[in-house]
Structures are given as structure tokens and as C-alpha cells.
PDB file of C-alpha atoms in Angstrom:
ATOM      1  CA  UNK A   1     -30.087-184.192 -10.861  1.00 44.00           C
ATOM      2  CA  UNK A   2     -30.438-187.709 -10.091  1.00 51.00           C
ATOM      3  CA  UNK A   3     -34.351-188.669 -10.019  1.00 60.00           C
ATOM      4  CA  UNK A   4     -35.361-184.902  -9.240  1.00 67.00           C
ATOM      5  CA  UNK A   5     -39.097-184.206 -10.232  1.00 76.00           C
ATOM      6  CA  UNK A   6     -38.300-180.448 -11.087  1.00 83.00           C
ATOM      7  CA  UNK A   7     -35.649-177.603 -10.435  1.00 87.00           C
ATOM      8  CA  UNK A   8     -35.586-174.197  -9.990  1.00 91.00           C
ATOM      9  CA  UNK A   9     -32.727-171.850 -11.609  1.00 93.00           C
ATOM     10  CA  UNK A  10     -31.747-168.421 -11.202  1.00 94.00           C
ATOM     11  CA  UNK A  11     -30.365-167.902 -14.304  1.00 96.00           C
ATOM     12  CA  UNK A  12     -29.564-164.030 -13.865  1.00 96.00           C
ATOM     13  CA  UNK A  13     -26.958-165.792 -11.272  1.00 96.00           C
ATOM     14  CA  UNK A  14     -25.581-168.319 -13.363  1.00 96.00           C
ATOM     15  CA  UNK A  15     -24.869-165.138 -15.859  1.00 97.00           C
ATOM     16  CA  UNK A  16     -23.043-163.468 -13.453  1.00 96.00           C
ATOM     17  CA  UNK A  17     -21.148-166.448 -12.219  1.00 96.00           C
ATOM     18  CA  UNK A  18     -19.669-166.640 -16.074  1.00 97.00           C
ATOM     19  CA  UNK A  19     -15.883-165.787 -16.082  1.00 96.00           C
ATOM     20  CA  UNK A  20     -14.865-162.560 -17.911  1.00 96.00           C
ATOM     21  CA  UNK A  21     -12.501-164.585 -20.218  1.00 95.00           C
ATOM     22  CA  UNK A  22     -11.961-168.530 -20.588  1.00 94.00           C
ATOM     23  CA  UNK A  23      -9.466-170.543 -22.396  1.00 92.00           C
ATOM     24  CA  UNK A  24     -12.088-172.318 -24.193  1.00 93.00           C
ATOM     25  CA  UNK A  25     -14.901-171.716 -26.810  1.00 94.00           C
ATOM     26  CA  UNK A  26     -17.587-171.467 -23.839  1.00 95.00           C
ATOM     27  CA  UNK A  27     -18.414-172.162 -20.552  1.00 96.00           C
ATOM     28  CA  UNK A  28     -21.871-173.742 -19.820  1.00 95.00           C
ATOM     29  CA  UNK A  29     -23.837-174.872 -16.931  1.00 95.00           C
ATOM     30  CA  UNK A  30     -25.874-177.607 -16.831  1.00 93.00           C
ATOM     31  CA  UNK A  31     -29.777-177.085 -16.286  1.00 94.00           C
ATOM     32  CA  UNK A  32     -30.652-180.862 -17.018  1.00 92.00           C
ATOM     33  CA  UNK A  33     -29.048-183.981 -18.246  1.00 91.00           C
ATOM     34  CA  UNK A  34     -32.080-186.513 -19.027  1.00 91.00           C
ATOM     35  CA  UNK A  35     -32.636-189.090 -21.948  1.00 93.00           C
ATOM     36  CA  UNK A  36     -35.147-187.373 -23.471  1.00 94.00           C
ATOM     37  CA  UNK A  37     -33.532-183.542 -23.087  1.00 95.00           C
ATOM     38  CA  UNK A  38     -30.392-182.117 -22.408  1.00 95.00           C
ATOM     39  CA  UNK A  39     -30.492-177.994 -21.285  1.00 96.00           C
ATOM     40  CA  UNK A  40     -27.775-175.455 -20.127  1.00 96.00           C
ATOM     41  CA  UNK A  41     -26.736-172.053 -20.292  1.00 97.00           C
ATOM     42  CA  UNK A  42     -23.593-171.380 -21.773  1.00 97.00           C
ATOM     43  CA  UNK A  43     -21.299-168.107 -22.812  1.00 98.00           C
ATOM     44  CA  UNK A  44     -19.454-167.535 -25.728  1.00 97.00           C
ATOM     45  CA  UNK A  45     -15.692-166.742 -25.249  1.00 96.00           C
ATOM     46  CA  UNK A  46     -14.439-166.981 -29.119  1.00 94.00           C
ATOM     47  CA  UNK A  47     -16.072-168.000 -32.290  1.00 95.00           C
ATOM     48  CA  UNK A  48     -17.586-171.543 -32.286  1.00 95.00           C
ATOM     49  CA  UNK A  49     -16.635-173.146 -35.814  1.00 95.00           C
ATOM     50  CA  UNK A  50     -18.652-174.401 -38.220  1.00 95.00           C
ATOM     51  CA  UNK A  51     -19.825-178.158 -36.463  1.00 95.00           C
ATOM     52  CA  UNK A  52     -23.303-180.399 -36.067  1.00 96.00           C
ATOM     53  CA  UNK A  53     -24.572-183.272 -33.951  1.00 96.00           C
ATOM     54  CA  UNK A  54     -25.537-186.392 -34.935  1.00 97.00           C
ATOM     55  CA  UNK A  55     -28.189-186.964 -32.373  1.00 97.00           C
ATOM     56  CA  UNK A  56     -30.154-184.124 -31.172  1.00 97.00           C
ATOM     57  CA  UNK A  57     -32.006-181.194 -32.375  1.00 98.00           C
ATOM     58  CA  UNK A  58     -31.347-178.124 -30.728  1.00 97.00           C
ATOM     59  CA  UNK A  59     -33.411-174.638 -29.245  1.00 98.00           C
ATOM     60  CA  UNK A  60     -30.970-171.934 -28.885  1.00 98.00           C
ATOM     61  CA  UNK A  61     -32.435-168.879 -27.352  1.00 98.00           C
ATOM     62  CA  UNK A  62     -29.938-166.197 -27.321  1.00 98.00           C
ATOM     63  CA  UNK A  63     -30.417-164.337 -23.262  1.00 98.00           C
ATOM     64  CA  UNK A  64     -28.004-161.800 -23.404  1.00 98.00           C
ATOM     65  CA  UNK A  65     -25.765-159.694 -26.235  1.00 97.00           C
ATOM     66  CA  UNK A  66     -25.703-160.456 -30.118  1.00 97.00           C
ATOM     67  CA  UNK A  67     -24.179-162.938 -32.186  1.00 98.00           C
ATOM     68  CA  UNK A  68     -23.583-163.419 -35.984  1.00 98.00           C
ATOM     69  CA  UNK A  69     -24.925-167.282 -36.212  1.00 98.00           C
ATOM     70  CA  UNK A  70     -24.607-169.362 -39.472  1.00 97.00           C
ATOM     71  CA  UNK A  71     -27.025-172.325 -40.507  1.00 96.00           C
ATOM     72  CA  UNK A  72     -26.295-174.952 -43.280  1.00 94.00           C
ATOM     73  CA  UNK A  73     -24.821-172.642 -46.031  1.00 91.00           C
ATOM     74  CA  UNK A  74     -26.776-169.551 -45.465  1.00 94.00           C
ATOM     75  CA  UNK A  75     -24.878-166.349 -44.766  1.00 95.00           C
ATOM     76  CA  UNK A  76     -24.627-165.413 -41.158  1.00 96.00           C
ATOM     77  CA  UNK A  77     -27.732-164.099 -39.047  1.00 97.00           C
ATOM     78  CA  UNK A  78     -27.037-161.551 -36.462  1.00 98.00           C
ATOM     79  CA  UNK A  79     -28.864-162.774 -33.549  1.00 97.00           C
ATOM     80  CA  UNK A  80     -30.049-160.073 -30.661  1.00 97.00           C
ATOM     81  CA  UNK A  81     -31.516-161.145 -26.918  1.00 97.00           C
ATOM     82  CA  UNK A  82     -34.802-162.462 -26.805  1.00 98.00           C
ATOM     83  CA  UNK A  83     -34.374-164.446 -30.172  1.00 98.00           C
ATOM     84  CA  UNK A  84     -34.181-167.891 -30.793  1.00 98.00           C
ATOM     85  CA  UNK A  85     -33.337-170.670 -33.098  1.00 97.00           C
ATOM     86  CA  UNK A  86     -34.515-174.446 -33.745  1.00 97.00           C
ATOM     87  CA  UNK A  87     -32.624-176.433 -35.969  1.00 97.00           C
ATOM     88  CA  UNK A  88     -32.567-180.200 -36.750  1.00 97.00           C
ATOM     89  CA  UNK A  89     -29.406-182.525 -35.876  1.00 97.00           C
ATOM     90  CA  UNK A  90     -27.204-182.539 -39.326  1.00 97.00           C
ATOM     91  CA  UNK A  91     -27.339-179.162 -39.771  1.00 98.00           C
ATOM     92  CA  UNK A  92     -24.100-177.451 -39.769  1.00 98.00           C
ATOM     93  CA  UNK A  93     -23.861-174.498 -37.604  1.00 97.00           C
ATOM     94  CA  UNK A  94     -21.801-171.986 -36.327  1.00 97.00           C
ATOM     95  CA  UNK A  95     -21.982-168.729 -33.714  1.00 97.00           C
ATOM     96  CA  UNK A  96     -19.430-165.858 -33.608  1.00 97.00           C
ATOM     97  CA  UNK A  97     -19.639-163.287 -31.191  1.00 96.00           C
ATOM     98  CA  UNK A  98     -19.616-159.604 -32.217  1.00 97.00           C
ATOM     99  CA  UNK A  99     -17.005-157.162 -31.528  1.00 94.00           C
ATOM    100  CA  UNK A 100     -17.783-154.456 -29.025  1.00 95.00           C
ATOM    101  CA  UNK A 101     -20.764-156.161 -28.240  1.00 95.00           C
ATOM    102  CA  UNK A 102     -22.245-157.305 -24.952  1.00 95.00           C
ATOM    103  CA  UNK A 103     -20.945-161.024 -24.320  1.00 96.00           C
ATOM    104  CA  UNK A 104     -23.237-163.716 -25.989  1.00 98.00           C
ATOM    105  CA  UNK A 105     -25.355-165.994 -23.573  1.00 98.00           C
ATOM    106  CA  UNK A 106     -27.580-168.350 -24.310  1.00 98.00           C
ATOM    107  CA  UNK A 107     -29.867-170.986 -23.291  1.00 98.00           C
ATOM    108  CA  UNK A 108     -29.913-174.242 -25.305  1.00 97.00           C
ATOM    109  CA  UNK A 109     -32.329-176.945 -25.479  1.00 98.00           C
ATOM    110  CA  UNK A 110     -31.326-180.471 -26.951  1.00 97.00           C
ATOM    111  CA  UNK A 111     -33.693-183.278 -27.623  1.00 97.00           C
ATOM    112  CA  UNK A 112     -33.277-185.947 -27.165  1.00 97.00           C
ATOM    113  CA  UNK A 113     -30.311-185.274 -25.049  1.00 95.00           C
ATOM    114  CA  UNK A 114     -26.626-184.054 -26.275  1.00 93.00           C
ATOM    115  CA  UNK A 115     -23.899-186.011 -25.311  1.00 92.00           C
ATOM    116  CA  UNK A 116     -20.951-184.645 -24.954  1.00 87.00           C
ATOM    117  CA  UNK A 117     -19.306-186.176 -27.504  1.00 89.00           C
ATOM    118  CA  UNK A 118     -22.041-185.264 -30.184  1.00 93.00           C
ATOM    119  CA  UNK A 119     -19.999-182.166 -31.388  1.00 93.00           C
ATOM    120  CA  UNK A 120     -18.632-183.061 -34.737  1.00 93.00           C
ATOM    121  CA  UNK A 121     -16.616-180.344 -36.275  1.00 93.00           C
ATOM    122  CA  UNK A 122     -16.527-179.788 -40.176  1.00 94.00           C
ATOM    123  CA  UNK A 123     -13.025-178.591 -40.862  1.00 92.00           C
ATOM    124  CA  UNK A 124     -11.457-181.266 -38.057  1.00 83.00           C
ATOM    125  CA  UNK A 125      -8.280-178.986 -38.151  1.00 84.00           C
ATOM    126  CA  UNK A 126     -11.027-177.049 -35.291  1.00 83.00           C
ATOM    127  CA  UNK A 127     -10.934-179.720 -33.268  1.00 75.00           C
ATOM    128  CA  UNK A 128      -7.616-179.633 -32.473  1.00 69.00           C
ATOM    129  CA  UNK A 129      -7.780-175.137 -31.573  1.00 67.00           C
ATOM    130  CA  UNK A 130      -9.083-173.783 -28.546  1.00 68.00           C
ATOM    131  CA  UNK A 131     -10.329-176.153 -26.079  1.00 85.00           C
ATOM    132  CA  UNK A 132     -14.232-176.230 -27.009  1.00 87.00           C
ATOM    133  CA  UNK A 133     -15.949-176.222 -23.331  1.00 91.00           C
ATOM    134  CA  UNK A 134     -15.489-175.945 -19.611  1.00 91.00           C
ATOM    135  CA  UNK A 135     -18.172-175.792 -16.826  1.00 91.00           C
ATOM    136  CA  UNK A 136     -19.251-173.578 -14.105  1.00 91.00           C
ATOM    137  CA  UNK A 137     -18.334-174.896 -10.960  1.00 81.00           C
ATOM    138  CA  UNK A 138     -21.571-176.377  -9.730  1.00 76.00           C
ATOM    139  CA  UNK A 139     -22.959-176.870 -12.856  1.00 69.00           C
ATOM    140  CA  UNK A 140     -20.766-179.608 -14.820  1.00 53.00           C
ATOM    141  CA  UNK A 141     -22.681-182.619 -16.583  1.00 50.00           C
ATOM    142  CA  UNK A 142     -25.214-184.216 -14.436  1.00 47.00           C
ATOM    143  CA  UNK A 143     -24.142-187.771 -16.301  1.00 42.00           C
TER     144      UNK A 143
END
């Protein structure tokens, strides 16, 4: 990204350019990587345990399938394309995919920007499962 000005994305390709299975929790491409904001588009392979960020709020809006997401202590909120939700850093969160549906996709908006390392799992037996991210070749942290 560098000092670019503005990008263009064709994010109906970066879908398709998603593997059909992954040996970690998702697979996301990087949009943007800046101080102020952090975006990307990532799938969901397997259910994404209950974790927060110290740092950043973050915009999910969910592009593509459903998913059965969890804020704070709330029970789980099945999520369908075209919805979205804002939450503030601290607040534990988690997003399982749904059986039988279409795979889960979504764009997500950090601010100020997520570093990678902001992921901070609440049961840290998680932490040591499935490997929690890879990224699309082409797309891998701009940082």
C-alpha cells in the first residue's frame, strides 16, 4: 500500500480466490493497513472462539452466507448477508459458521488499526487449536 492515495478492489474476486477449505480459522486479504484503519476481507473456515482486542474497534459486515455471532455475554445472533456489526475493543466476541450454510465472508473494518497481534483469546487453551489466520496470496499484511 505504501503511500497510495486510494485503491480499487474487486471484492467478488477476492471471494472467489478464497480456498474451499483451510487449516486455519480464516483466510483474509488485506484491503488496507494504515494507522488510523486497518480493513480486509476474510472467510470463515471453523468457529472463531470467544476472543477481543485491546486496541481497535471493529465494523464487521457480513458479504456472503450466515453466521451465529456472540457479543459480550449475550446469546448468539444469527447474522445473514448484508448485515453488520460495530462493537467497541474489550468486547468479547465470537463467530461460528452455520452448518449447511453458504460459507461466511465478511468485510471488517478496524479503527484505529488491528495489529496482528491484538487477538487475545479468552479460554487461552484456543490459542494453542487451529492455527487462527492465513492470507490470500497477494493480499498478506501491508505492514
Amino acid at each position: 500500500m505504501g503511500k497510495d492515495i486510494h485503491n480499487f478492489f474487486d471484492l467478488d474476486e477476492i471471494k472467489a480466490r478464497f480456498p474451499d477449505a483451510a487449516d486455519s480459522v480464516i483466510v483474509d486479504a488485506y484491503l488496507s493497513d494504515g494507522e488510523s484503519a486497518s480493513s480486509r476481507v476474510f472467510r470463515l473456515y471453523r468457529p472463531l472462539p470467544r476472543h477481543f482486542h485491546m486496541n481497535c474497534d471493529e465494523h464487521l459486515l457480513l458479504l456472503d452466507g450466515e453466521a451465529d455471532f456472540s457479543l459480550a455475554d449475550e446469546p448468539p445472533r444469527r447474522l445473514r448477508a448484508g448485515q453488520m456489526v460495530m462493537f467497541l475493543r474489550h468486547v468479547v466476541h465470537a463467530i461460528r459458521p452455520v452448518e449447511g450454510a453458504a460459507p461466511a465472508i465478511f468485510l471488517t473494518v478496524d479503527t484505529p488499526r488491528r495489529a496482528p497481534d491484538d487477538v487475545h483469546f479468552v479460554d487461552p487453551a484456543d490459542e494453542a487449536g487451529a492455527r487462527f489466520v492465513t492470507h490470500l496470496a497477494g493480499y498478506g499484511s501491508r505492514r
